[in-house]
């Protein structure tokens, strides 16, 4: 039996096929990823290449089922794809039509706002935003790819929206600003005028940017651990681990970071967060001397550019005992590696894919079975 907002279970698999073919034919999978991001974990979302995989993931998360098609109705209303509804009704007579007057209930106001924002952007707008945030340019194929990327980079978030709007205002994207300001409360407006949780906008001249990198590199070489920095930089997929491993100069590591698009004259957050995580205190003074308004992280809550997984690996590096590390190498069939530096050994574990985000739980299980409690706790810190 179907509910008032559902269909018989035997019709549901055909519904998913029709919906998948419809959105695939229009190249709208990435748009759906933006729309449904709150309902599917990011590590699953990033690996999805077909709309039907996304629908299956939504079903697994209990956001979408044959008993409750509300999420699909909300998507049809928001995207104005009512031809899909007609197609579904034609192929599956039991399909209940969406009530155009009913409120959207399964998608947040924030997510709806991002959808409107994506639809309003032109190719020229995309180019302006790309130039504002990326060096080198990423040349986004469409607005949805850009939103996905900027959400991943923590540029677009509910708490950072005021900062993002400020950038759009500076590059004169009036329509986009108007959409993102819709429904803004007095408190929200006050936050935009006097932001408290956003970092001030800056854009260093090339000469000052180059000098900052030289000063930070020299400081790191004097007070920090280059191998710890290498482990931290493995967080960024566009920099190969082998390339990181063979580099022995801090400045050149920052050069790799810049070529990956994670570091620029208008965004040095990765350096600041890396220094904070690795305990290279003097770098804070160097950055603030060059950018007096810069908000250096004061707690782990203010670290956004470096993933929780990577922070756990750094914590593991701090806590792992030398004797335990040797045991770990043996258990990982890497006992032939004769490195003595623990950070280089951790790099070897990552290079040989013994410690990765995907197999972290297996790795932790191995540690737990060998009574390495401190190391297990470290890898589960965040």
Coordinates of C-alpha atoms in Angstrom, one line a residue:
X1 CA 0.0 0.0 0.0
X2 CA 1.2 3.5 -0.7
X3 CA 0.9 6.4 1.8
X4 CA -0.7 9.7 0.8
X5 CA 2.8 10.9 -0.1
X6 CA 4.2 7.6 -1.3
X7 CA 3.9 4.8 -3.8
X8 CA 3.9 1.0 -3.7
X9 CA 7.3 -0.4 -3.0
X10 CA 7.5 -2.3 -6.3
X11 CA 7.1 1.0 -8.2
X12 CA 9.9 2.8 -6.3
X13 CA 12.8 1.3 -8.2
X14 CA 11.3 2.4 -11.5
X15 CA 10.8 5.9 -10.1
X16 CA 14.5 6.0 -9.2
X17 CA 15.4 5.0 -12.8
X18 CA 13.2 7.6 -14.3
X19 CA 14.4 10.4 -12.0
X20 CA 18.0 9.4 -12.6
X21 CA 17.7 9.3 -16.4
X22 CA 15.9 12.7 -16.3
X23 CA 18.6 14.6 -14.3
X24 CA 21.5 12.8 -16.0
X25 CA 20.2 13.8 -19.5
X26 CA 20.2 17.5 -18.3
X27 CA 23.7 17.3 -16.6
X28 CA 22.2 18.2 -13.3
X29 CA 23.9 15.7 -11.0
X30 CA 26.2 18.3 -9.4
X31 CA 23.2 20.6 -8.8
X32 CA 21.5 17.7 -6.9
X33 CA 24.7 17.2 -4.9
X34 CA 24.5 20.8 -3.8
X35 CA 20.8 20.5 -3.1
X36 CA 21.0 17.3 -1.1
X37 CA 24.3 17.9 0.7
X38 CA 22.7 18.0 4.1
X39 CA 21.3 14.5 3.7
X40 CA 24.4 12.5 2.5
X41 CA 27.8 12.5 4.1
X42 CA 30.4 14.2 2.1
X43 CA 32.8 11.2 1.7
X44 CA 29.9 9.4 0.0
X45 CA 28.7 12.4 -1.9
X46 CA 32.1 13.1 -3.5
X47 CA 32.3 9.5 -4.9
X48 CA 28.9 9.5 -6.6
X49 CA 28.9 9.7 -10.4
X50 CA 25.3 8.7 -11.3
X51 CA 22.1 10.3 -10.1
X52 CA 20.7 6.8 -9.1
X53 CA 23.7 6.4 -6.7
X54 CA 22.7 9.7 -5.1
X55 CA 19.0 8.5 -4.8
X56 CA 20.2 5.2 -3.3
X57 CA 22.3 7.2 -0.8
X58 CA 19.3 9.3 0.1
X59 CA 17.3 6.2 0.6
X60 CA 20.0 4.7 2.9
X61 CA 20.0 7.8 5.0
X62 CA 16.2 7.6 5.4
X63 CA 15.7 11.0 3.7
X64 CA 13.8 9.4 0.7
X65 CA 11.7 6.3 0.4
X66 CA 8.7 4.7 -1.3
X67 CA 6.6 5.7 1.7
X68 CA 7.7 9.4 1.7
X69 CA 8.5 11.2 -1.5
X70 CA 8.6 14.7 0.1
X71 CA 12.2 15.3 -0.7
X72 CA 11.6 14.6 -4.4
X73 CA 8.6 16.9 -4.4
X74 CA 10.6 19.6 -2.7
X75 CA 13.4 19.2 -5.4
X76 CA 10.8 19.4 -8.2
X77 CA 9.3 22.6 -6.8
X78 CA 12.6 24.3 -6.2
X79 CA 14.1 23.4 -9.6
X80 CA 10.9 24.0 -11.4
X81 CA 11.2 20.6 -13.1
X82 CA 7.5 19.9 -13.3
X83 CA 8.0 18.1 -16.6
X84 CA 9.6 15.3 -14.5
X85 CA 6.5 15.1 -12.4
X86 CA 4.4 14.7 -15.6
X87 CA 6.7 12.0 -16.8
X88 CA 6.5 10.2 -13.5
X89 CA 2.7 10.4 -13.4
X90 CA 2.6 9.0 -17.0
X91 CA 4.9 6.0 -16.2
X92 CA 3.8 5.4 -12.6
X93 CA 0.0 6.2 -12.1
X94 CA 0.3 5.9 -8.4
X95 CA 2.8 8.8 -8.2
X96 CA 1.3 11.6 -6.1
X97 CA 1.6 15.1 -7.6
X98 CA 3.4 17.7 -5.6
X99 CA 1.3 20.4 -4.1
X100 CA 2.8 23.6 -5.6
X101 CA 1.4 25.7 -2.7
X102 CA 2.8 23.4 0.0
X103 CA 5.9 24.7 1.8
X104 CA 9.3 23.0 1.3
X105 CA 10.0 21.0 4.4
X106 CA 13.0 18.7 3.8
X107 CA 15.5 21.3 2.6
X108 CA 16.7 24.1 4.8
X109 CA 16.3 27.8 3.9
X110 CA 20.1 28.0 3.6
X111 CA 20.2 25.1 1.1
X112 CA 17.3 26.7 -0.9
X113 CA 19.2 30.0 -1.0
X114 CA 22.3 28.3 -2.4
X115 CA 20.2 26.8 -5.2
X116 CA 18.8 30.2 -6.1
X117 CA 22.3 31.6 -6.0
X118 CA 23.6 28.9 -8.3
X119 CA 20.9 29.5 -10.9
X120 CA 21.5 33.3 -11.0
X121 CA 25.2 33.1 -11.8
X122 CA 26.5 33.7 -15.4
X123 CA 29.8 32.4 -16.8
X124 CA 31.2 35.9 -16.3
X125 CA 30.2 35.8 -12.6
X126 CA 31.9 32.5 -12.2
X127 CA 35.1 33.9 -13.7
X128 CA 35.0 36.8 -11.2
X129 CA 34.5 34.5 -8.2
X130 CA 37.2 32.2 -9.5
X131 CA 39.7 35.1 -9.7
X132 CA 38.8 36.2 -6.2
X133 CA 39.6 32.9 -4.5
X134 CA 41.8 30.7 -6.7
X135 CA 45.5 30.9 -7.7
X136 CA 45.8 29.2 -10.2
X137 CA 42.3 29.6 -11.6
X138 CA 40.1 26.5 -11.4
X139 CA 37.9 27.6 -14.4
X140 CA 34.7 26.0 -13.1
X141 CA 32.5 24.3 -15.6
X142 CA 29.3 25.6 -14.0
X143 CA 28.0 27.3 -10.9
X144 CA 27.3 24.0 -9.1
X145 CA 30.9 22.8 -9.4
X146 CA 31.9 26.2 -8.0
X147 CA 29.5 25.9 -5.0
X148 CA 30.6 22.4 -4.3
X149 CA 34.3 23.4 -4.3
X150 CA 33.8 26.5 -2.2
X151 CA 31.7 24.5 0.3
X152 CA 34.5 21.9 0.5
X153 CA 37.1 24.7 1.1
X154 CA 34.9 26.1 3.8
X155 CA 34.6 29.4 2.0
X156 CA 30.8 29.1 1.8
X157 CA 29.3 28.1 5.1
X158 CA 26.3 29.4 7.1
X159 CA 28.7 31.1 9.6
X160 CA 30.9 32.6 6.9
X161 CA 28.2 33.8 4.6
X162 CA 28.6 37.4 5.6
X163 CA 32.3 37.3 4.6
X164 CA 31.4 35.6 1.2
X165 CA 28.7 38.2 0.5
X166 CA 31.3 41.0 1.2
X167 CA 33.5 39.6 -1.6
X168 CA 30.5 39.4 -4.0
X169 CA 29.7 43.0 -3.2
X170 CA 33.3 44.1 -4.0
X171 CA 33.2 42.3 -7.4
X172 CA 29.8 43.9 -8.1
X173 CA 27.6 40.7 -8.3
X174 CA 24.4 42.6 -7.2
X175 CA 21.9 39.8 -8.1
X176 CA 23.9 37.2 -6.2
X177 CA 24.2 39.5 -3.2
X178 CA 20.4 40.2 -3.3
X179 CA 19.6 36.4 -3.3
X180 CA 22.0 35.6 -0.5
X181 CA 20.6 38.5 1.6
X182 CA 17.0 37.2 1.3
X183 CA 15.4 36.5 4.6
X184 CA 18.3 38.0 6.5
X185 CA 17.3 38.8 10.1
X186 CA 18.4 42.0 11.9
X187 CA 21.0 40.0 13.8
X188 CA 22.3 38.6 10.5
X189 CA 22.5 42.2 9.0
X190 CA 24.4 43.3 12.1
X191 CA 26.8 40.5 11.6
X192 CA 27.4 41.5 8.0
X193 CA 28.1 45.0 9.1
X194 CA 30.3 44.0 12.1
X195 CA 31.4 40.4 11.5
X196 CA 32.8 38.7 14.5
X197 CA 33.5 35.2 13.2
X198 CA 35.0 36.0 9.8
X199 CA 38.5 36.9 8.8
X200 CA 39.0 40.4 7.3
X201 CA 39.6 40.5 3.5
X202 CA 43.2 41.2 2.4
X203 CA 45.2 40.8 -0.8
X204 CA 48.9 41.2 -0.4
X205 CA 50.9 42.8 -3.2
X206 CA 53.1 40.2 -4.9
X207 CA 56.4 41.5 -3.3
X208 CA 54.9 41.5 0.2
X209 CA 53.4 38.0 -0.3
X210 CA 56.8 36.7 -1.5
X211 CA 58.5 38.2 1.5
X212 CA 56.0 36.7 3.9
X213 CA 56.6 33.2 2.5
X214 CA 60.4 33.7 2.8
X215 CA 60.0 34.9 6.4
X216 CA 57.6 32.1 7.4
X217 CA 59.8 29.5 5.7
X218 CA 62.9 30.7 7.5
X219 CA 61.0 30.7 10.8
X220 CA 59.6 27.2 10.2
X221 CA 63.1 25.9 9.4
X222 CA 64.4 27.4 12.6
X223 CA 61.6 26.5 15.1
X224 CA 59.4 23.8 13.3
X225 CA 59.7 20.3 12.0
X226 CA 59.7 20.0 8.2
X227 CA 58.7 16.4 8.3
X228 CA 55.6 17.2 10.4
X229 CA 54.7 19.9 7.8
X230 CA 55.0 17.2 5.1
X231 CA 52.6 15.0 7.0
X232 CA 50.2 17.9 7.3
X233 CA 50.4 18.8 3.6
X234 CA 49.3 15.3 2.6
X235 CA 45.8 16.6 3.4
X236 CA 45.7 18.3 0.0
X237 CA 45.1 15.8 -2.8
X238 CA 46.5 18.0 -5.5
X239 CA 50.0 17.6 -4.0
X240 CA 51.4 14.1 -4.5
X241 CA 52.8 12.4 -1.4
X242 CA 55.9 11.3 -3.3
X243 CA 56.5 14.9 -4.3
X244 CA 56.1 16.1 -0.7
X245 CA 58.3 13.3 0.6
X246 CA 61.3 14.1 -1.6
X247 CA 61.2 17.9 -0.9
X248 CA 63.7 19.1 1.8
X249 CA 63.1 22.9 1.7
X250 CA 60.1 24.5 3.6
X251 CA 59.8 27.3 1.0
X252 CA 59.5 24.8 -1.8
X253 CA 56.8 23.0 0.2
X254 CA 54.8 26.3 0.3
X255 CA 55.4 26.6 -3.4
X256 CA 53.7 23.2 -3.9
X257 CA 50.9 24.4 -1.7
X258 CA 50.5 27.6 -3.8
X259 CA 50.6 25.7 -7.1
X260 CA 47.7 23.5 -5.8
X261 CA 45.6 26.6 -5.4
X262 CA 45.4 26.3 -1.5
X263 CA 47.7 29.3 -0.9
X264 CA 47.5 32.8 -2.4
X265 CA 48.1 36.5 -1.6
X266 CA 44.4 36.7 -0.4
X267 CA 44.4 33.4 1.5
X268 CA 47.2 32.3 3.8
X269 CA 44.9 30.4 6.2
X270 CA 46.6 27.1 5.5
X271 CA 50.0 28.4 6.7
X272 CA 48.5 29.9 9.8
X273 CA 46.5 26.8 10.7
X274 CA 49.5 24.6 10.0
X275 CA 51.7 26.7 12.3
X276 CA 49.0 26.6 15.0
X277 CA 48.6 22.8 14.7
X278 CA 52.3 22.1 14.7
X279 CA 53.2 24.5 17.5
X280 CA 55.4 27.0 15.5
X281 CA 54.4 30.0 17.6
X282 CA 56.7 32.7 16.2
X283 CA 54.9 32.5 12.8
X284 CA 51.8 34.2 14.4
X285 CA 53.9 37.4 15.0
X286 CA 55.3 37.3 11.4
X287 CA 51.8 37.1 9.9
X288 CA 50.3 39.8 12.1
X289 CA 53.2 42.1 11.3
X290 CA 52.4 41.8 7.6
X291 CA 48.6 41.7 8.0
X292 CA 47.7 43.5 11.3
X293 CA 44.0 42.6 11.0
X294 CA 44.6 38.9 10.4
X295 CA 42.7 36.7 12.8
X296 CA 45.2 33.9 13.7
X297 CA 43.5 30.8 15.1
X298 CA 43.2 30.8 18.8
X299 CA 41.6 27.4 19.2
X300 CA 40.9 24.2 17.3
X301 CA 37.4 25.4 16.6
X302 CA 38.9 28.1 14.3
X303 CA 40.8 25.5 12.1
X304 CA 38.8 25.0 8.9
X305 CA 41.2 24.4 6.1
X306 CA 42.7 21.2 7.5
X307 CA 40.5 18.2 7.8
X308 CA 39.6 16.4 11.0
X309 CA 41.3 13.3 9.7
X310 CA 44.6 15.2 9.2
X311 CA 44.3 16.8 12.6
X312 CA 44.0 13.3 14.0
X313 CA 47.1 12.1 12.2
X314 CA 49.1 15.0 13.6
X315 CA 47.8 14.2 17.1
X316 CA 48.8 10.6 16.4
X317 CA 52.3 11.8 15.5
X318 CA 52.6 13.6 18.8
X319 CA 51.4 10.6 20.9
X320 CA 52.9 7.6 19.2
X321 CA 55.7 5.9 21.0
X322 CA 58.9 5.0 19.1
X323 CA 58.7 1.3 20.1
X324 CA 55.0 1.2 19.1
X325 CA 55.9 2.8 15.7
X326 CA 58.3 0.0 15.0
X327 CA 55.6 -2.6 15.9
X328 CA 53.2 -0.8 13.6
X329 CA 55.7 -1.0 10.7
X330 CA 56.1 -4.8 11.3
X331 CA 52.3 -5.3 11.4
X332 CA 52.0 -3.3 8.2
X333 CA 54.7 -5.3 6.4
X334 CA 57.0 -2.3 6.3
X335 CA 59.7 -3.5 8.7
X336 CA 62.2 -3.0 5.9
X337 CA 61.9 0.8 6.2
X338 CA 64.8 2.0 8.3
X339 CA 63.7 5.6 9.0
X340 CA 64.2 6.9 12.5
X341 CA 62.1 10.1 12.3
X342 CA 58.6 9.4 13.3
X343 CA 57.0 11.9 10.9
X344 CA 58.9 10.3 8.0
X345 CA 57.7 6.9 9.1
X346 CA 54.1 8.2 9.2
X347 CA 54.7 9.5 5.7
X348 CA 55.8 6.0 4.7
X349 CA 52.6 4.6 6.2
X350 CA 50.6 7.0 4.1
X351 CA 52.7 6.5 0.9
X352 CA 52.1 2.7 1.2
X353 CA 48.4 3.3 1.9
X354 CA 48.5 1.6 5.3
X355 CA 47.0 4.7 6.8
X356 CA 44.4 6.5 4.8
X357 CA 40.9 8.1 5.5
X358 CA 39.3 5.0 4.0
X359 CA 41.1 2.4 6.0
X360 CA 41.5 4.4 9.2
X361 CA 39.1 2.2 11.1
X362 CA 41.0 -0.9 10.1
X363 CA 44.3 0.8 11.2
X364 CA 42.7 1.8 14.5
X365 CA 41.5 -1.7 15.1
X366 CA 45.0 -3.1 14.6
X367 CA 46.3 -0.6 17.2
X368 CA 43.6 -1.5 19.7
X369 CA 44.3 -5.2 19.3
X370 CA 47.9 -4.4 20.2
X371 CA 47.1 -2.4 23.3
X372 CA 48.2 1.0 21.8
X373 CA 45.5 2.9 23.7
X374 CA 47.1 6.4 23.5
X375 CA 47.6 6.0 19.7
X376 CA 44.0 4.9 19.3
X377 CA 42.7 7.9 21.3
X378 CA 44.9 10.3 19.3
X379 CA 43.5 9.1 15.9
X380 CA 40.0 9.5 17.3
X381 CA 40.6 13.0 18.9
X382 CA 38.4 15.0 16.5

